[in-house]
Short mmCIF file of C-alpha atoms in Angstrom, two decimals:
data_model
loop_
_atom_site.label_atom_id
_atom_site.label_comp_id
_atom_site.label_asym_id
_atom_site.label_seq_id
_atom_site.Cartn_x
_atom_site.Cartn_y
_atom_site.Cartn_z
CA UNK A 205 99.89 115.32 92.18
CA UNK A 206 101.50 112.10 93.45
CA UNK A 207 104.92 111.47 95.16
CA UNK A 208 107.20 108.80 93.90
CA UNK A 209 105.45 105.98 96.12
CA UNK A 210 102.15 107.34 95.15
CA UNK A 211 103.02 107.43 91.61
CA UNK A 212 103.80 103.58 91.76
CA UNK A 213 100.43 103.04 93.38
CA UNK A 214 98.77 105.03 90.75
CA UNK A 215 100.45 103.13 87.91
CA UNK A 216 99.41 99.65 89.31
CA UNK A 217 95.89 100.65 89.84
CA UNK A 218 95.58 101.36 86.28
CA UNK A 219 98.07 98.83 84.62
CA UNK A 220 95.30 96.70 83.32
CA UNK A 221 92.98 99.54 81.69
CA UNK A 222 94.54 99.53 78.05
CA UNK A 223 93.97 102.65 75.77
CA UNK A 224 94.62 106.24 75.20
CA UNK A 225 91.46 107.44 73.67
CA UNK A 226 89.74 110.50 75.11
CA UNK A 227 86.80 108.29 76.38
CA UNK A 228 89.37 106.33 78.31
CA UNK A 229 91.30 109.32 79.46
CA UNK A 230 87.96 111.13 80.72
CA UNK A 231 87.03 107.90 83.02
CA UNK A 232 90.70 107.53 84.46
CA UNK A 233 90.34 111.37 85.48
CA UNK A 234 87.21 110.50 87.18
CA UNK A 235 88.45 107.63 89.12
CA UNK A 236 91.46 109.71 90.07
CA UNK A 237 89.25 112.41 91.63
CA UNK A 238 86.66 110.02 93.33
CA UNK A 239 89.10 107.45 94.62
CA UNK A 240 90.48 109.22 97.65
CA UNK A 241 87.17 109.83 98.89
CA UNK A 242 84.52 107.47 100.63
CA UNK A 243 81.83 108.22 98.09
CA UNK A 244 79.93 105.58 96.95
CA UNK A 245 80.41 105.08 93.07
CA UNK A 246 78.29 103.69 90.43
CA UNK A 247 79.93 102.35 87.51
CA UNK A 248 77.45 102.16 84.53
CA UNK A 249 77.96 100.43 81.00
CA UNK A 250 77.29 97.56 78.71
CA UNK A 251 78.32 93.99 79.55
CA UNK A 252 82.19 93.36 78.88
CA UNK A 253 83.39 97.10 79.31
CA UNK A 254 85.41 96.25 82.16
CA UNK A 255 83.42 97.42 85.14
CA UNK A 256 84.96 95.26 87.79
CA UNK A 257 88.48 96.48 86.67
CA UNK A 258 87.50 100.08 87.28
CA UNK A 259 86.03 99.28 90.61
CA UNK A 260 89.21 97.65 91.77
CA UNK A 261 91.16 101.13 90.43
CA UNK A 262 88.78 102.77 92.85
CA UNK A 263 89.72 100.67 95.62
CA UNK A 264 93.46 100.45 94.91
CA UNK A 265 93.70 104.45 94.76
CA UNK A 266 92.10 104.85 97.95
CA UNK A 267 93.07 104.80 101.75
CA UNK A 268 91.20 101.41 101.96
CA UNK A 269 93.82 99.80 99.59
CA UNK A 270 95.55 97.85 102.49
CA UNK A 271 92.10 96.22 103.20
CA UNK A 272 90.11 93.80 101.11
CA UNK A 273 88.33 94.29 97.92
CA UNK A 274 85.38 92.21 98.04
CA UNK A 275 83.20 91.26 95.01
CA UNK A 276 79.62 89.85 94.67
CA UNK A 277 77.64 89.45 91.38
CA UNK A 278 73.93 90.09 92.22
CA UNK A 279 72.76 88.35 89.18
CA UNK A 280 74.84 85.17 89.84
CA UNK A 281 73.40 84.42 93.24
CA UNK A 282 69.90 82.85 93.32
CA UNK A 283 67.49 85.49 95.11
CA UNK A 284 66.56 83.40 98.19
CA UNK A 285 70.34 83.39 99.10
CA UNK A 286 71.57 86.78 98.16
CA UNK A 287 70.68 88.26 101.55
CA UNK A 288 72.53 85.69 103.33
CA UNK A 289 75.55 86.44 100.96
CA UNK A 290 75.30 90.08 101.82
CA UNK A 291 74.68 90.04 105.64
CA UNK A 292 75.43 86.49 106.57
CA UNK A 293 73.23 84.12 108.80
CA UNK A 294 73.23 82.23 111.93
CA UNK A 295 73.17 78.54 112.32
CA UNK A 296 69.63 77.43 111.95
CA UNK A 297 68.31 80.59 110.08
CA UNK A 298 66.65 78.40 107.47
CA UNK A 299 66.66 75.25 106.18
CA UNK A 300 70.14 74.06 105.11
CA UNK A 301 71.87 76.67 107.45
CA UNK A 302 73.84 74.16 109.24
CA UNK A 303 76.53 76.60 110.49
CA UNK A 304 77.14 80.40 110.97
CA UNK A 305 78.26 82.23 107.88
CA UNK A 306 79.77 85.70 107.49
CA UNK A 307 78.24 87.74 104.89
CA UNK A 308 80.20 90.02 102.43
CA UNK A 309 79.65 93.45 104.29
CA UNK A 310 81.36 92.05 107.34
CA UNK A 311 84.10 90.47 105.39
CA UNK A 312 84.84 93.97 103.44
CA UNK A 313 84.98 95.91 106.85
CA UNK A 314 87.38 98.67 106.50
CA UNK A 315 87.64 97.65 102.64
CA UNK A 316 85.52 98.14 99.64
CA UNK A 317 82.70 95.95 98.61
CA UNK A 318 81.80 95.77 94.65
CA UNK A 319 78.33 94.90 93.86
CA UNK A 320 78.04 93.90 90.20
CA UNK A 321 74.74 94.02 88.53
CA UNK A 322 73.22 95.65 91.30
CA UNK A 323 70.07 96.27 88.87
CA UNK A 324 69.26 92.56 89.59
CA UNK A 325 68.71 93.00 93.12
CA UNK A 326 65.08 91.98 94.02
CA UNK A 327 63.05 94.99 95.33
CA UNK A 328 62.58 92.85 98.72
CA UNK A 329 65.99 93.37 99.66
CA UNK A 330 66.78 96.85 98.50
CA UNK A 331 65.67 98.42 101.88
CA UNK A 332 68.29 96.38 103.74
CA UNK A 333 70.92 97.70 101.48
CA UNK A 334 69.88 101.17 101.93
CA UNK A 335 69.79 100.81 105.64
CA UNK A 336 73.57 99.62 105.76
CA UNK A 337 74.50 102.23 103.20
CA UNK A 338 73.16 105.07 105.57
CA UNK A 339 73.41 103.86 108.80
CA UNK A 340 76.45 101.35 108.38
CA UNK A 341 74.65 98.67 110.42
CA UNK A 342 72.61 95.55 109.79
CA UNK A 343 71.64 92.00 111.10
CA UNK A 344 72.43 88.56 110.20
CA UNK A 345 69.64 86.30 109.04
CA UNK A 346 68.34 84.42 112.22
CA UNK A 347 69.93 87.04 114.54
CA UNK A 348 68.83 90.24 116.51
CA UNK A 349 72.31 91.29 117.10
CA UNK A 350 73.25 94.44 115.45
CA UNK A 351 76.74 94.60 113.56
CA UNK A 352 78.22 98.02 112.50
CA UNK A 353 80.62 97.95 109.44
CA UNK A 354 82.77 100.67 107.80
CA UNK A 355 82.64 99.67 104.01
CA UNK A 356 83.02 101.84 100.79
CA UNK A 357 80.58 100.80 98.18
CA UNK A 358 81.05 100.34 94.48
CA UNK A 359 78.31 99.35 92.57
CA UNK A 360 78.12 98.36 88.61
CA UNK A 361 75.12 97.84 86.23
CA UNK A 362 74.30 97.47 82.65
CA UNK A 363 70.75 98.26 83.02
CA UNK A 364 69.26 101.49 83.00
CA UNK A 365 68.37 102.25 86.78
CA UNK A 366 66.39 105.27 86.01
CA UNK A 367 64.00 103.54 83.79
CA UNK A 368 63.86 100.86 86.18
CA UNK A 369 62.96 103.42 89.15
CA UNK A 370 60.13 104.88 87.00
CA UNK A 371 58.70 101.57 86.60
CA UNK A 372 58.84 101.01 90.28
CA UNK A 373 61.45 98.07 89.93
CA UNK A 374 64.33 100.16 91.73
CA UNK A 375 64.10 102.14 94.88
CA UNK A 376 64.21 106.13 94.33
CA UNK A 377 66.22 106.61 97.50
CA UNK A 378 68.57 103.48 96.84
CA UNK A 379 69.42 104.88 93.59
CA UNK A 380 70.39 108.10 94.70
CA UNK A 381 72.39 106.75 97.46
CA UNK A 382 74.10 104.54 95.01
CA UNK A 383 74.70 107.35 92.45
CA UNK A 384 76.50 109.69 94.40
CA UNK A 385 79.43 109.74 91.85
CA UNK A 386 78.34 107.92 88.59
CA UNK A 387 80.96 106.90 85.99
CA UNK A 388 79.70 105.74 82.64
CA UNK A 389 82.08 103.28 80.69
CA UNK A 390 81.85 103.79 76.82
CA UNK A 391 81.20 100.70 74.63
CA UNK A 392 84.29 99.56 72.59
CA UNK A 393 82.75 100.43 69.42
CA UNK A 394 82.99 104.09 70.61
CA UNK A 395 86.75 103.95 71.47
CA UNK A 396 87.89 102.09 68.38
CA UNK A 397 91.40 103.67 68.43
CA UNK A 398 91.93 101.26 71.75
CA UNK A 399 91.33 98.16 69.89
CA UNK A 400 94.78 97.66 68.23
CA UNK A 401 96.76 98.22 71.83
CA UNK A 402 94.07 96.17 73.40
CA UNK A 403 94.77 93.48 70.66
CA UNK A 404 98.41 93.60 71.17
CA UNK A 405 97.84 93.32 75.13
CA UNK A 406 95.77 90.17 74.86
CA UNK A 407 98.08 88.69 72.25
CA UNK A 408 101.12 89.00 74.63
CA UNK A 409 99.29 88.05 77.85
CA UNK A 410 97.38 84.94 76.10
CA UNK A 411 100.23 83.93 74.09
CA UNK A 412 102.46 83.84 77.21
CA UNK A 413 99.90 81.92 79.06
CA UNK A 414 99.51 79.35 76.31
CA UNK A 415 103.03 79.29 75.44
CA UNK A 416 102.59 80.28 71.83
CA UNK A 417 104.80 82.91 70.20
CA UNK A 418 102.79 85.35 68.15
CA UNK A 419 105.37 87.26 66.25
CA UNK A 420 103.00 88.98 63.62
CA UNK A 421 99.57 90.49 63.26
CA UNK A 422 98.66 91.30 59.65
CA UNK A 423 97.14 94.50 58.91
CA UNK A 424 94.09 92.70 57.22
CA UNK A 425 93.37 91.05 60.72
CA UNK A 426 93.76 94.37 62.77
CA UNK A 427 91.44 96.27 60.17
CA UNK A 428 88.96 93.66 60.62
CA UNK A 429 88.96 93.73 64.37
CA UNK A 430 88.97 97.26 64.25
CA UNK A 431 85.90 97.41 62.21
CA UNK A 432 83.66 95.14 64.11
CA UNK A 433 81.00 96.19 66.12
CA UNK A 434 81.72 94.30 69.35
CA UNK A 435 78.48 93.62 71.19
CA UNK A 436 80.24 91.81 73.79
CA UNK A 437 82.82 94.54 74.14
CA UNK A 438 86.25 93.89 75.48
CA UNK A 439 85.10 90.31 77.09
CA UNK A 440 84.39 89.50 73.62
CA UNK A 441 87.44 90.56 72.04
CA UNK A 442 89.65 88.97 74.74
CA UNK A 443 87.68 85.43 73.90
CA UNK A 444 88.10 86.05 70.28
CA UNK A 445 91.92 86.73 70.53
CA UNK A 446 92.27 83.69 72.61
CA UNK A 447 90.58 81.49 70.10
CA UNK A 448 92.96 83.07 67.19
CA UNK A 449 95.96 82.53 69.48
CA UNK A 450 94.86 78.88 69.74
CA UNK A 451 94.62 78.57 66.00
CA UNK A 452 97.54 80.61 64.98
CA UNK A 453 100.20 79.03 62.78
CA UNK A 454 103.95 80.36 62.29
CA UNK A 455 103.53 83.12 64.71
CA UNK A 456 100.88 84.69 62.64
CA UNK A 457 97.65 85.83 64.22
CA UNK A 458 94.79 84.98 61.90
CA UNK A 459 91.49 86.83 61.75
CA UNK A 460 89.02 85.32 63.86
CA UNK A 461 86.13 87.02 62.68
CA UNK A 462 86.27 85.61 59.24
CA UNK A 463 83.44 82.74 60.03
CA UNK A 464 81.31 85.44 61.75
CA UNK A 465 81.54 87.79 58.81
CA UNK A 466 80.74 84.89 56.13
CA UNK A 467 77.51 84.10 58.22
CA UNK A 468 76.57 87.87 58.31
CA UNK A 469 77.11 88.33 54.63
CA UNK A 470 73.92 86.03 53.81
CA UNK A 471 71.87 88.28 56.14
CA UNK A 472 71.68 91.81 54.37
CA UNK A 473 70.34 94.42 56.66
CA UNK A 474 68.35 96.47 53.91
CA UNK A 475 65.69 97.52 56.33
CA UNK A 476 65.24 98.70 59.70
CA UNK A 477 63.73 95.11 60.82
CA UNK A 478 66.53 93.55 59.07
CA UNK A 479 69.23 95.63 60.53
CA UNK A 480 67.46 94.79 64.11
CA UNK A 481 67.61 91.09 63.11
CA UNK A 482 71.29 91.37 62.17
CA UNK A 483 72.10 92.71 65.53
CA UNK A 484 70.12 90.14 67.46
CA UNK A 485 71.89 87.48 65.70
CA UNK A 486 75.32 88.82 66.02
CA UNK A 487 74.78 89.29 69.89
CA UNK A 488 73.35 85.80 70.07
CA UNK A 489 76.36 84.24 68.25
CA UNK A 490 78.70 86.33 70.18
CA UNK A 491 77.23 84.95 73.61
CA UNK A 492 76.69 81.30 72.54
CA UNK A 493 73.10 81.76 72.16
CA UNK A 494 72.45 82.24 75.83
CA UNK A 495 69.44 84.68 76.10
CA UNK A 496 69.06 85.15 79.96
CA UNK A 497 71.39 86.13 82.88
CA UNK A 498 74.02 88.44 83.35
CA UNK A 499 76.16 87.40 80.47
CA UNK A 500 73.23 86.56 78.11
CA UNK A 501 72.13 88.33 74.91
CA UNK A 502 69.23 90.15 76.80
CA UNK A 503 71.42 91.94 79.15
CA UNK A 504 74.08 92.84 76.14
CA UNK A 505 71.09 94.39 74.28
CA UNK A 506 69.65 96.19 77.30
CA UNK A 507 66.30 94.73 77.12
CA UNK A 508 64.15 91.99 79.07
CA UNK A 509 64.59 88.49 78.55
CA UNK A 510 60.78 88.08 77.67
CA UNK A 511 61.04 90.92 75.26
CA UNK A 512 63.98 89.68 73.29
CA UNK A 513 62.11 86.02 73.13
CA UNK A 514 59.33 87.92 71.63
CA UNK A 515 61.46 89.83 68.95
CA UNK A 516 63.11 86.74 68.19
CA UNK A 517 59.73 85.23 67.65
CA UNK A 518 58.60 87.97 65.32
CA UNK A 519 61.97 87.93 63.34
CA UNK A 520 62.12 84.56 63.01
CA UNK A 521 65.29 83.91 64.87
CA UNK A 522 65.90 80.49 66.27
CA UNK A 523 68.68 78.76 68.03
CA UNK A 524 70.68 76.53 65.23
CA UNK A 525 69.58 73.00 66.35
CA UNK A 526 72.38 70.34 67.46
CA UNK A 527 72.85 67.45 64.89
CA UNK A 528 71.03 64.89 67.27
CA UNK A 529 68.62 62.10 66.93
CA UNK A 530 65.98 64.61 68.27
CA UNK A 531 66.76 67.07 65.51
CA UNK A 532 66.28 64.46 62.89
CA UNK A 533 62.81 63.78 64.51
CA UNK A 534 61.84 67.43 64.54
CA UNK A 535 62.05 68.97 61.36
CA UNK A 536 60.71 72.41 62.55
CA UNK A 537 62.67 74.82 64.70
CA UNK A 538 62.09 74.28 68.42
CA UNK A 539 60.33 76.57 70.35
CA UNK A 540 62.27 79.28 72.08
CA UNK A 541 60.68 78.52 75.49
CA UNK A 542 62.36 74.93 75.50
CA UNK A 543 65.56 76.08 73.88
CA UNK A 544 68.65 75.30 76.21
CA UNK A 545 70.65 77.98 77.77
CA UNK A 546 67.87 80.39 77.73
#
């Protein structure tokens, strides 16, 4: 299917996609089919499953690979600035607009624009995104001049856009315009056979980066990593391997999960409520007790921030208090609404 030069491009496009499981093979086959077209791609999956990596593969295997691959995380930009980030603005368009700004759509002209966490786009901005996708034109904020662009859009989300559409939180016409070619990325717990090669990959890359030689991964460590549920998916695995490499001695990779497993052992999930509590606790620990935001526990669990807070209150889950003077003065757990990083 590929000539010699094309084969090199194909291998480079997928060089960071680690794994030989049927789930990964299916995803790569889909990307291989859709990449040469100009169709919009919607990548769905839990946080940390590698959505941007797949989006880059789409770009690198397309005829647009000689142009820019531009990214924008819709959840990381304040809502009042997101429109400017997408479409740009003219000087004086709003308070603080001291100079003209080029938006991501203009920057990505002839290339690919990757919109991560597109489900977090506010409803008021969704019609403008739909227009540029359909008409390939837009105006900068504060301008009446129409700009035309040729951009291939790849979007990603960890939210259920169909459910959001039914609740009136996401436009139906925009959903179908984005969902021309859907790609679902499996969570790491559904492709456990890929965990050993991922561990070896991260050990090699991170060991080289930190100038640490890891020569041996004990079977006990690999078995523990393979059995863990990984609520944070590949991103959580990478972060824990980085910790393990830092703490390694004599070229041996220690099990970074041991402290977490000891904590979990004191919380037996003997009931449905207990299992739910266990899942929430593990997820909160994995993300450092951050509840909101794109990388927070609510997003990983696929629920609203307020829903998770209510569940935590009902299950008696509170963020561990820091050892400070204030903690000494407050013998009871702090209210969730005042907890940091929420």
